[in-house]
Structures are given as structure tokens and as C-alpha cells.
CSV table of C-alpha atoms and ligand atoms in Angstrom, one decimal:
chain,number,residue,atom,x,y,z
A,150,UNK,CA,-3.6,-27.1,3.2
A,151,UNK,CA,-1.6,-27.5,0.0
A,152,UNK,CA,-1.5,-24.1,-1.9
A,153,UNK,CA,-1.7,-24.5,-5.7
A,154,UNK,CA,0.4,-21.9,-7.8
A,155,UNK,CA,-1.1,-21.2,-11.3
A,156,UNK,CA,0.9,-19.0,-13.6
A,157,UNK,CA,-1.6,-16.6,-15.7
A,158,UNK,CA,-1.2,-13.9,-18.3
A,159,UNK,CA,-3.6,-10.9,-18.3
A,160,UNK,CA,-3.1,-10.6,-21.9
A,161,UNK,CA,-4.3,-14.2,-22.6
A,162,UNK,CA,-6.9,-15.4,-19.9
A,163,UNK,CA,-7.0,-19.0,-19.2
A,164,UNK,CA,-10.5,-19.5,-18.6
A,165,UNK,CA,-9.9,-23.1,-17.0
A,166,UNK,CA,-7.6,-21.8,-14.4
A,167,UNK,CA,-10.1,-18.8,-13.7
A,168,UNK,CA,-13.0,-21.1,-13.3
A,169,UNK,CA,-11.2,-23.1,-10.8
A,170,UNK,CA,-10.3,-20.1,-8.9
A,171,UNK,CA,-13.6,-18.7,-9.3
A,172,UNK,CA,-15.1,-22.0,-7.8
A,173,UNK,CA,-12.8,-21.9,-4.9
A,174,UNK,CA,-14.0,-18.6,-4.0
A,175,UNK,CA,-17.7,-19.4,-4.2
A,176,UNK,CA,-17.0,-22.4,-2.0
A,177,UNK,CA,-15.6,-20.1,0.6
A,178,UNK,CA,-12.0,-20.6,-0.1
A,179,UNK,CA,-9.2,-18.1,-0.5
A,180,UNK,CA,-7.3,-17.3,-3.8
A,181,UNK,CA,-4.4,-14.6,-4.1
A,182,UNK,CA,-4.6,-12.6,-7.3
A,183,UNK,CA,-2.6,-9.9,-9.1
A,184,UNK,CA,-4.0,-6.5,-9.5
A,185,UNK,CA,-2.3,-3.3,-10.9
A,186,UNK,CA,-1.6,-2.0,-7.4
A,187,UNK,CA,-0.3,-5.0,-5.2
A,188,UNK,CA,-1.3,-8.6,-4.7
A,189,UNK,CA,-4.8,-9.2,-3.1
A,190,UNK,CA,-5.7,-12.0,-0.8
A,191,UNK,CA,-9.4,-12.9,-2.2
A,192,UNK,CA,-12.3,-14.4,-0.6
A,193,UNK,CA,-16.3,-14.1,-1.3
A,194,UNK,CA,-17.1,-10.5,-0.1
A,195,UNK,CA,-20.5,-11.3,0.7
A,196,UNK,CA,-19.7,-14.7,2.8
A,197,UNK,CA,-18.9,-13.6,6.3
A,198,UNK,CA,-17.0,-17.0,6.8
A,199,UNK,CA,-14.8,-16.1,3.9
A,200,UNK,CA,-14.0,-12.6,5.5
A,201,UNK,CA,-13.2,-14.3,8.8
A,202,UNK,CA,-10.8,-16.8,6.8
A,203,UNK,CA,-8.9,-13.7,5.3
A,204,UNK,CA,-8.1,-12.1,8.8
A,205,UNK,CA,-7.1,-15.5,10.0
A,206,UNK,CA,-4.8,-16.1,7.1
A,207,UNK,CA,-3.2,-12.7,7.4
A,208,UNK,CA,-3.0,-12.4,10.9
A,209,UNK,CA,-5.1,-9.1,10.5
A,210,UNK,CA,-6.7,-7.3,13.4
A,211,UNK,CA,-10.7,-7.9,12.6
A,212,UNK,CA,-11.6,-4.3,13.1
A,213,UNK,CA,-9.4,-3.4,9.9
A,214,UNK,CA,-12.0,-3.5,6.8
A,215,UNK,CA,-11.5,-5.2,3.7
A,216,UNK,CA,-11.9,-3.5,0.2
A,217,UNK,CA,-14.5,-5.1,-1.9
A,218,UNK,CA,-13.5,-5.7,-5.6
A,219,UNK,CA,-16.1,-5.5,-8.4
A,220,UNK,CA,-15.7,-5.8,-12.2
A,221,UNK,CA,-18.6,-4.0,-13.7
A,222,UNK,CA,-20.4,-0.8,-12.6
A,223,UNK,CA,-23.7,-2.6,-12.4
A,224,UNK,CA,-22.2,-4.5,-9.3
A,225,UNK,CA,-22.0,-1.0,-7.1
A,226,UNK,CA,-25.7,-0.7,-6.6
A,227,UNK,CA,-26.5,-3.7,-4.8
A,228,UNK,CA,-23.7,-3.3,-2.0
A,229,UNK,CA,-24.2,0.5,-1.5
A,230,UNK,CA,-27.0,2.2,0.3
A,231,UNK,CA,-27.0,4.7,-2.7
A,232,UNK,CA,-24.5,6.0,-5.4
A,233,UNK,CA,-23.6,9.6,-4.6
A,234,UNK,CA,-22.9,11.9,-7.8
A,235,UNK,CA,-19.2,12.1,-6.7
A,236,UNK,CA,-18.8,8.3,-6.8
A,237,UNK,CA,-20.3,8.3,-10.3
A,238,UNK,CA,-18.0,11.0,-11.7
A,239,UNK,CA,-15.0,9.4,-10.0
A,240,UNK,CA,-15.9,5.9,-11.3
A,241,UNK,CA,-16.3,7.2,-14.7
A,242,UNK,CA,-12.9,9.0,-14.8
A,243,UNK,CA,-10.8,6.7,-12.8
A,244,UNK,CA,-12.4,2.9,-12.7
A,245,UNK,CA,-11.1,0.4,-13.5
A,246,UNK,CA,-8.1,1.6,-11.7
A,247,UNK,CA,-6.3,2.3,-8.5
A,248,UNK,CA,-9.1,4.3,-6.7
A,249,UNK,CA,-11.1,3.1,-3.6
A,250,UNK,CA,-14.3,4.7,-2.7
A,251,UNK,CA,-15.8,4.6,0.9
A,252,UNK,CA,-19.5,4.6,0.5
A,253,UNK,CA,-22.6,3.6,2.8
A,254,UNK,CA,-23.0,0.1,2.7
A,255,UNK,CA,-26.2,-2.1,2.1
A,256,UNK,CA,-27.6,-5.0,4.4
A,257,UNK,CA,-26.0,-7.5,1.7
A,258,UNK,CA,-22.5,-6.7,2.7
A,259,UNK,CA,-21.8,-8.4,6.1
A,260,UNK,CA,-20.0,-6.6,9.1
A,261,UNK,CA,-17.4,-9.3,9.0
A,262,UNK,CA,-16.2,-7.8,5.8
A,263,UNK,CA,-16.2,-4.1,6.8
A,264,UNK,CA,-14.8,-4.6,10.2
A,265,UNK,CA,-18.0,-3.8,11.9
A,266,UNK,CA,-18.5,-0.4,10.1
A,267,UNK,CA,-21.5,0.6,8.1
A,268,UNK,CA,-19.6,1.7,5.2
A,269,UNK,CA,-17.8,-0.3,2.5
A,270,UNK,CA,-14.7,0.4,0.6
A,271,UNK,CA,-15.2,-0.5,-3.0
A,272,UNK,CA,-12.6,-0.8,-6.2
A,273,UNK,CA,-12.7,-2.0,-9.7
A,274,UNK,CA,-9.2,-3.1,-10.4
A,275,UNK,CA,-7.5,-2.4,-13.9
A,276,UNK,CA,-6.1,-5.9,-14.4
A,277,UNK,CA,-7.6,-8.6,-16.6
A,278,UNK,CA,-6.8,-11.5,-14.6
A,279,UNK,CA,-8.6,-9.9,-11.5
A,280,UNK,CA,-11.6,-8.6,-13.3
A,281,UNK,CA,-12.3,-12.3,-14.8
A,282,UNK,CA,-11.8,-13.6,-11.5
A,283,UNK,CA,-14.3,-11.5,-10.0
A,284,UNK,CA,-16.9,-12.4,-12.4
A,285,UNK,CA,-16.0,-15.9,-12.1
A,286,UNK,CA,-16.6,-15.9,-8.3
A,287,UNK,CA,-20.1,-14.1,-8.6
A,288,UNK,CA,-19.1,-10.5,-8.7
A,289,UNK,CA,-17.7,-9.6,-5.4
A,290,UNK,CA,-14.2,-10.3,-4.0
A,291,UNK,CA,-13.0,-8.9,-0.6
A,292,UNK,CA,-9.5,-8.6,-0.8
A,293,UNK,CA,-6.8,-6.9,1.2
A,294,UNK,CA,-3.4,-7.0,0.4
A,295,UNK,CA,-2.0,-10.6,0.3
A,296,UNK,CA,0.6,-10.0,2.9
A,297,UNK,CA,1.0,-11.4,6.6
A,298,UNK,CA,-0.2,-8.5,8.6
A,299,UNK,CA,2.7,-5.9,9.4
A,300,UNK,CA,4.5,-7.0,6.4
A,301,UNK,CA,5.3,-5.0,3.2
A,302,UNK,CA,2.2,-5.5,0.5
A,303,UNK,CA,3.5,-8.3,-2.1
A,304,UNK,CA,4.4,-6.9,-5.6
A,305,UNK,CA,5.2,-10.3,-6.9
A,306,UNK,CA,3.6,-13.6,-6.4
A,307,UNK,CA,6.9,-15.1,-4.7
A,308,UNK,CA,6.3,-12.8,-1.7
A,309,UNK,CA,2.9,-14.0,-1.6
A,310,UNK,CA,4.1,-17.6,-1.5
A,311,UNK,CA,6.5,-16.8,1.4
A,312,UNK,CA,3.5,-15.4,3.4
A,313,UNK,CA,0.7,-17.6,2.4
A,314,UNK,CA,1.8,-20.9,1.5
A,315,UNK,CA,-0.1,-23.6,3.1
A,316,UNK,CA,-2.7,-20.9,4.4
A,317,UNK,CA,-4.7,-20.4,1.2
A,318,UNK,CA,-6.0,-22.6,-1.7
A,319,UNK,CA,-4.5,-21.0,-4.6
A,320,UNK,CA,-2.1,-18.2,-5.9
A,321,UNK,CA,-2.6,-16.8,-9.5
A,322,UNK,CA,0.9,-15.7,-10.2
A,323,UNK,CA,0.6,-12.8,-12.7
A,324,UNK,CA,4.4,-11.4,-12.6
A,325,UNK,CA,5.3,-8.2,-11.1
A,326,UNK,CA,2.7,-6.0,-10.5
A,327,UNK,CA,2.4,-2.5,-12.6
A,328,UNK,CA,2.1,0.1,-9.8
A,329,UNK,CA,3.6,-1.1,-6.4
A,330,UNK,CA,1.7,0.8,-3.9
A,331,UNK,CA,-1.9,0.2,-2.7
A,332,UNK,CA,-4.9,2.2,-4.0
A,333,UNK,CA,-5.7,5.6,-3.0
A,334,UNK,CA,-8.6,5.5,-0.8
A,335,UNK,CA,-11.4,8.5,-0.8
A,336,UNK,CA,-14.1,8.9,1.8
A,337,UNK,CA,-17.2,9.7,0.2
A,338,UNK,CA,-19.5,9.4,3.3
A,339,UNK,CA,-19.4,12.8,4.6
A,340,UNK,CA,-20.2,16.2,2.9
A,341,UNK,CA,-16.6,16.9,1.7
A,342,UNK,CA,-14.4,13.9,0.0
A,343,UNK,CA,-11.4,13.0,2.0
A,344,UNK,CA,-8.4,11.0,1.0
A,345,UNK,CA,-7.7,8.4,3.8
A,346,UNK,CA,-4.7,6.8,2.2
A,347,UNK,CA,-2.5,8.4,-0.6
A,348,UNK,CA,-1.9,6.3,-3.8
A,349,UNK,CA,-1.4,6.8,-7.7
A,350,UNK,CA,-4.6,8.8,-7.9
A,351,UNK,CA,-3.5,12.0,-6.4
A,352,UNK,CA,-5.5,14.8,-4.7
A,353,UNK,CA,-5.0,17.2,-7.6
A,354,UNK,CA,-6.4,14.4,-9.8
A,355,UNK,CA,-9.4,13.9,-7.7
A,356,UNK,CA,-10.2,17.5,-7.6
A,357,UNK,CA,-9.8,18.1,-11.2
A,358,UNK,CA,-12.4,15.6,-11.8
A,359,UNK,CA,-14.9,16.8,-8.9
A,360,UNK,CA,-14.3,20.4,-9.1
A,361,UNK,CA,-14.2,20.9,-5.4
A,362,UNK,CA,-11.5,20.7,-2.9
A,363,UNK,CA,-10.5,17.2,-1.3
A,364,UNK,CA,-9.4,17.0,1.8
A,365,UNK,CA,-6.5,14.9,3.3
A,366,UNK,CA,-6.7,12.9,6.3
A,367,UNK,CA,-4.2,14.7,8.6
A,368,UNK,CA,-2.8,11.6,10.1
A,369,UNK,CA,-1.3,10.6,6.9
A,370,UNK,CA,2.0,12.3,6.8
A,371,UNK,CA,2.2,13.3,10.5
A,372,UNK,CA,3.7,11.1,13.2
A,373,UNK,CA,1.2,11.6,15.8
A,374,UNK,CA,-1.6,14.0,15.7
A,375,UNK,CA,-3.5,12.4,18.6
A,376,UNK,CA,-6.3,11.7,16.2
A,377,UNK,CA,-7.2,8.2,14.9
A,378,UNK,CA,-6.8,7.9,11.2
A,379,UNK,CA,-10.1,7.5,9.6
A,380,UNK,CA,-9.3,4.2,7.6
A,381,UNK,CA,-8.5,1.9,10.5
A,382,UNK,CA,-5.7,0.0,8.8
A,383,UNK,CA,-3.8,3.3,8.6
A,384,UNK,CA,-3.3,3.2,12.5
A,385,UNK,CA,-1.4,-0.2,12.4
A,386,UNK,CA,2.4,-0.1,11.9
A,387,UNK,CA,2.2,-1.4,8.3
A,388,UNK,CA,5.0,-2.1,6.0
A,389,UNK,CA,7.6,-2.6,8.6
A,390,UNK,CA,11.0,-4.0,7.8
A,391,UNK,CA,12.6,-6.0,10.5
A,392,UNK,CA,15.6,-3.5,10.6
A,393,UNK,CA,15.5,-0.2,12.0
A,394,UNK,CA,14.6,2.3,9.1
A,395,UNK,CA,15.5,6.0,9.5
A,396,UNK,CA,14.8,8.6,6.5
A,397,UNK,CA,17.4,11.1,5.9
A,398,UNK,CA,16.1,14.4,4.3
A,399,UNK,CA,17.9,17.4,3.1
A,400,UNK,CA,20.2,18.5,0.3
A,401,UNK,CA,21.6,15.7,-1.8
A,402,UNK,CA,25.4,15.7,-1.2
A,403,UNK,CA,24.6,16.3,2.7
A,404,UNK,CA,22.4,13.3,2.7
A,405,UNK,CA,24.8,11.0,1.2
A,406,UNK,CA,27.6,12.2,3.5
A,407,UNK,CA,25.4,11.9,6.6
A,408,UNK,CA,24.1,8.3,5.8
A,409,UNK,CA,27.8,7.2,5.0
A,410,UNK,CA,28.9,8.6,8.4
A,411,UNK,CA,26.2,6.8,10.3
A,412,UNK,CA,26.4,3.8,8.3
A,413,UNK,CA,29.9,3.5,9.3
A,414,UNK,CA,29.2,4.1,13.1
A,415,UNK,CA,26.7,1.5,12.7
A,416,UNK,CA,28.9,-1.2,11.2
A,417,UNK,CA,31.5,-0.6,13.8
A,418,UNK,CA,29.0,-1.3,16.5
A,419,UNK,CA,28.6,-4.8,14.6
A,420,UNK,CA,25.1,-3.7,12.9
A,421,UNK,CA,24.5,-4.7,9.2
A,422,UNK,CA,23.4,-1.7,7.4
A,423,UNK,CA,21.5,-1.2,4.3
A,424,UNK,CA,20.9,2.1,2.3
A,425,UNK,CA,18.2,2.9,0.1
A,426,UNK,CA,19.2,5.1,-2.6
A,427,UNK,CA,18.5,5.9,-6.2
A,428,UNK,CA,19.9,5.3,-9.5
A,429,UNK,CA,21.7,8.8,-9.3
A,430,UNK,CA,23.2,8.0,-6.0
A,431,UNK,CA,23.5,4.4,-5.1
A,432,UNK,CA,27.1,4.1,-6.3
A,433,UNK,CA,28.1,6.7,-3.6
A,434,UNK,CA,27.2,4.9,-0.6
A,435,UNK,CA,29.2,2.6,1.5
A,436,UNK,CA,27.0,0.0,3.6
A,437,UNK,CA,26.5,-3.8,3.6
A,438,UNK,CA,23.7,-3.6,1.2
A,439,UNK,CA,22.9,-0.5,-1.0
A,440,UNK,CA,19.8,-0.7,-3.2
A,441,UNK,CA,18.7,1.5,-5.8
A,442,UNK,CA,15.1,2.5,-5.5
A,443,UNK,CA,15.0,3.6,-9.2
A,444,UNK,CA,15.3,6.9,-10.9
A,445,UNK,CA,14.4,9.9,-8.6
A,446,UNK,CA,12.7,11.9,-11.6
A,447,UNK,CA,10.5,8.9,-12.2
A,448,UNK,CA,8.3,8.2,-9.0
A,449,UNK,CA,6.6,5.4,-10.7
A,450,UNK,CA,10.1,3.4,-10.8
A,451,UNK,CA,10.5,4.1,-6.9
A,452,UNK,CA,7.0,3.0,-5.9
A,453,UNK,CA,7.5,-0.2,-8.0
A,454,UNK,CA,10.8,-1.1,-6.0
A,455,UNK,CA,10.1,0.0,-2.6
A,456,UNK,CA,8.2,-2.9,-1.1
A,457,UNK,CA,10.7,-5.4,-3.0
A,458,UNK,CA,13.6,-3.8,-1.1
A,459,UNK,CA,12.1,-3.6,2.2
A,460,UNK,CA,11.2,-7.4,2.1
A,461,UNK,CA,15.1,-8.3,0.8
A,462,UNK,CA,16.3,-6.2,3.5
A,463,UNK,CA,14.6,-8.7,5.7
A,464,UNK,CA,15.9,-11.8,3.9
A,465,UNK,CA,19.5,-10.2,4.1
A,466,UNK,CA,18.9,-9.9,8.0
A,467,UNK,CA,19.8,-6.3,7.8
A,468,UNK,CA,19.4,-4.6,11.2
A,469,UNK,CA,19.7,-0.9,10.4
A,470,UNK,CA,18.5,0.9,7.3
A,471,UNK,CA,18.8,4.4,6.0
A,472,UNK,CA,16.7,5.8,3.3
A,473,UNK,CA,16.8,8.9,1.0
A,474,UNK,CA,13.5,11.0,1.2
A,475,UNK,CA,11.4,11.5,-1.7
A,476,UNK,CA,9.4,14.5,-2.9
A,477,UNK,CA,6.4,15.0,-0.9
A,478,UNK,CA,3.9,16.0,-3.6
A,479,UNK,CA,1.8,14.2,-6.1
A,480,UNK,CA,2.5,10.4,-6.4
A,481,UNK,CA,5.6,11.1,-4.1
A,482,UNK,CA,3.1,11.7,-1.3
A,483,UNK,CA,2.0,8.1,-1.3
A,484,UNK,CA,5.7,6.8,-1.6
A,485,UNK,CA,6.4,8.9,1.5
A,486,UNK,CA,3.4,7.9,3.4
A,487,UNK,CA,4.3,4.4,3.0
A,488,UNK,CA,8.2,5.2,3.9
A,489,UNK,CA,7.4,7.0,6.9
A,490,UNK,CA,5.1,4.1,8.3
A,491,UNK,CA,7.8,1.8,7.6
A,492,UNK,CA,10.3,4.0,9.4
A,493,UNK,CA,7.9,4.5,12.4
A,494,UNK,CA,8.0,8.4,11.5
A,495,UNK,CA,11.9,8.5,12.2
A,496,UNK,CA,13.0,11.1,10.1
A,497,UNK,CA,16.5,13.0,10.4
A,498,UNK,CA,17.7,16.2,8.5
A,499,UNK,CA,21.2,16.2,7.2
A,500,UNK,CA,22.3,19.8,7.5
A,501,UNK,CA,25.4,22.0,8.3
A,502,UNK,CA,25.6,20.1,11.5
A,503,UNK,CA,23.7,16.6,11.7
A,504,UNK,CA,20.8,17.3,13.9
A,505,UNK,CA,18.8,14.3,15.5
A,506,UNK,CA,15.4,15.6,15.9
A,507,UNK,CA,13.6,14.0,18.9
A,508,UNK,CA,10.3,12.2,18.8
A,509,UNK,CA,8.4,15.1,20.3
A,510,UNK,CA,9.8,17.8,17.7
A,511,UNK,CA,9.1,15.4,15.0
A,512,UNK,CA,5.2,15.1,15.8
A,513,UNK,CA,5.1,18.9,14.8
A,514,UNK,CA,7.3,18.9,12.0
A,515,UNK,CA,7.8,16.2,9.6
A,516,UNK,CA,8.0,18.4,6.5
A,517,UNK,CA,10.5,16.8,4.3
A,518,UNK,CA,13.0,19.4,2.9
A,519,UNK,CA,14.2,18.4,-0.4
A,520,UNK,CA,17.4,19.3,-2.3
B,1438,LIG,P1,-5.5,-3.3,2.3
B,1438,LIG,O1,-6.8,-3.9,1.5
B,1438,LIG,O2,-4.7,-4.3,3.0
B,1438,LIG,O3,-5.1,-2.2,1.5
B,1438,LIG,O4,-6.2,-2.4,3.2
B,1438,LIG,C1,-7.5,-1.8,3.2
B,1438,LIG,C2,-7.2,-0.5,3.8
B,1438,LIG,O5,-8.8,0.3,3.5
B,1438,LIG,C3,-7.1,-0.5,5.3
B,1438,LIG,O6,-6.2,0.7,5.7
B,1438,LIG,C4,-8.6,-0.3,5.8
B,1438,LIG,O7,-8.7,0.3,7.1
B,1438,LIG,C5,-9.2,0.7,4.6
B,1438,LIG,N1,-10.9,0.7,4.8
B,1438,LIG,C6,-11.5,-0.4,4.2
B,1438,LIG,N2,-12.7,-0.3,4.3
B,1438,LIG,C7,-13.1,1.1,4.8
B,1438,LIG,C8,-14.0,1.7,5.4
B,1438,LIG,N3,-15.3,1.3,5.1
B,1438,LIG,N4,-13.9,2.8,5.9
B,1438,LIG,C9,-12.5,3.2,6.4
B,1438,LIG,N5,-11.3,2.7,5.7
B,1438,LIG,C10,-11.6,1.6,5.1
B,1439,LIG,MG1,-2.5,-4.1,3.4
């Protein structure tokens, strides 16, 4: 299959391109498109054959449900059993935006789209190209991130092409995305709302709107709670770079020293070492490839660069990676969640003496101590 790449601009929608892409979706084909979070791999959400194609193109396990994207509030009713009051409040406040809600599904949504579950994940993205495409496709696009399963989500169209060239009909290239991490997922199907995946919309923001406590799935920041995460996708080793990634936490100067020592040891053993630092620290590292994830004071910059950096280390054949830890609150929680998963929860603490924690201890204590 030849994959067409069309450059689009969300400030000036080219209806001819959008219509062509919409027709591909209506006919059961696949189109990757930009959203404000990451690039999505879209298919008609109400067509079971399209959903099967999405799993095949990504190499994604079929028990890992897809998020259904809508463009108008009117489109929500038909795909859910009912719209709870909490969903109305959150939609009014955060849609269009980087928030996905889990609701009870209606008959209309095929089980292929929901990975066999009787619930459906729904989001209205805040991106004009995505919204125009959803409308052109008939109202419902199922779209997981447009990466091969297990790779970091694509934040630019060139990464989508790397993974999906020849596997899908079309890629809409809208440039680099705004946020760079996937949407927050909140489950509204049980009495108490629960965050299944942290994102740009934080627990505090949800609580402010709902005026009730919002729980956090315990599996989000812990290595192994012995419990299955409630979002099936969170159990897979996502966002994994080829190199072995270790997060080093602790006081800043000690982290720099510890990472430099480890990098030197590893390079002597013949490893190619990459380091993820920040604008404040990058110049102080000695390794084969040092990358700055942006400004520590501005979490938005770190979120935006993280997946690009992980992919670039792969391209450079880096075999060992060390990363600084990031603040574990607010939006930082989403960054640490993705970084911890990429690292397979390998965290070391730089202290007076350099302690290497074993897996067993880490299961019970992955709290990140910050400078
Ligand atoms: P992605 O689209 O690649 O960001 O992945 C979608 C995420 O949403 C995965 O982690 C899924 O497990 C999760 N998800 C989708 N639908 C549901 C659902 N009905 N219940 C719980 N989690 C869901
Ligand atoms: Mg994904």
C-alpha cells in the first residue's frame, strides 16, 4: 500500500484534503492525523473491520481498547448508555481538550473498538484538523496513538511515517503537536471518578470542576502493585526505547555526579550512553549523546520533547540511557508516569553513597525525592 502524506494547517483547513481523508475513513481505510496531544491512527469507530485494521497496523494486542474521538457534544449520546452528570460537567469545562472519559457504551459501538469491554473511551480533541476530519468521516473516529505498539507515541508526522509507511492510506502532516503526551483518562463508570492515565488535565483540575475527590489508579506510579491497571493499555511496556533507561533521582548536583560516574563506567564497557538532562544541567554531562528535555521550571517543554528524545536515542543506537527525575505532582505526574514506564520502573537514588535499589524494594517505594 502506498501511504499518501498531505501537509495540513489547522489555521487554514483545506477541505479538499479533509474530504479525501474523510472518504478513506468512511470506506474503512486508515488515516493518521494530528491532535493537540499526539498523532492518532484513525479508523471508523463504528466499523469493526476498521478497528481490526488499526490493531494490525500497530501490532497492538486486541484487548487494548481504542479511544473514540468526537467533534460535537451531540455525537456523545448515541454511543453511550447514558451521560452521567459528571461527564457533562467535565465536557463543559475541558472539551475540546486532552481529556478522555470512560463511559458505559451503547450497542452502536462494536466490541472490536472497545477491546471486548462494555465501556467506551471518548474524547473531543482540541485541534481544528482533527475536528474537521472527524466530521468529514461521519462523526466517530477510533484512534490510538499512531506508533507501532511499544514505541513512544509520535509527536511529529515524520515519526508516524517511520512506523506506518506502507501500512495505512494517508498521513495528515500538521507539524509538531502542542502537548506531546497522551490525554488524561478518567473512568466515570463507577461511583467514584478515577484517573487511569495521568495527563495534562490533572487530578486537581478534575476535582476543582467536580467538587468531589478523584482517585488515582494505584498502578500509575508504582512498579508492581500486584493489581492489573484499569486501563488495559497501561499494563503493556509502552514508550520503551531500545536502550536500557534508568531514572536517577536526588539532589541536583549529586544526580549529575552519579550520572557522569555511571556513564563513564558504561562507556568503558563499550556501551553507547545517552543522558536526558534539562536546559539547566545538560552542559554538565559527559556522555555519547546528551539531550535537554527543556526547562525544568516549565513542565510543558519537557512533555513536548520527551518522546522525540527517546526516538532519537533509538536512531543513534544508544544502548544505555540515564534520565534526571522530574517533579511528581501536577502535570509532572504524567511526565514521570511515561518516563517510569519507559524505564521499566528502574529508579536509582543519588545520595551520599550511591545506592542501587533492588526491584523488590522499588516495588514499595518509588517516591521520587527531588532537589
Ligand atoms: P492510546 O490511544 O494509544 O493512547 O491508548 C488508549 C488507552 O486508553 C489505552 O491505555 C487503553 O487501555 C485505554 N482505554 C481505552 N478504552 C478504555 C476503556 N473502555 N476502559 C479503560 N481503559 C480504556
Ligand atoms: Mg498509545
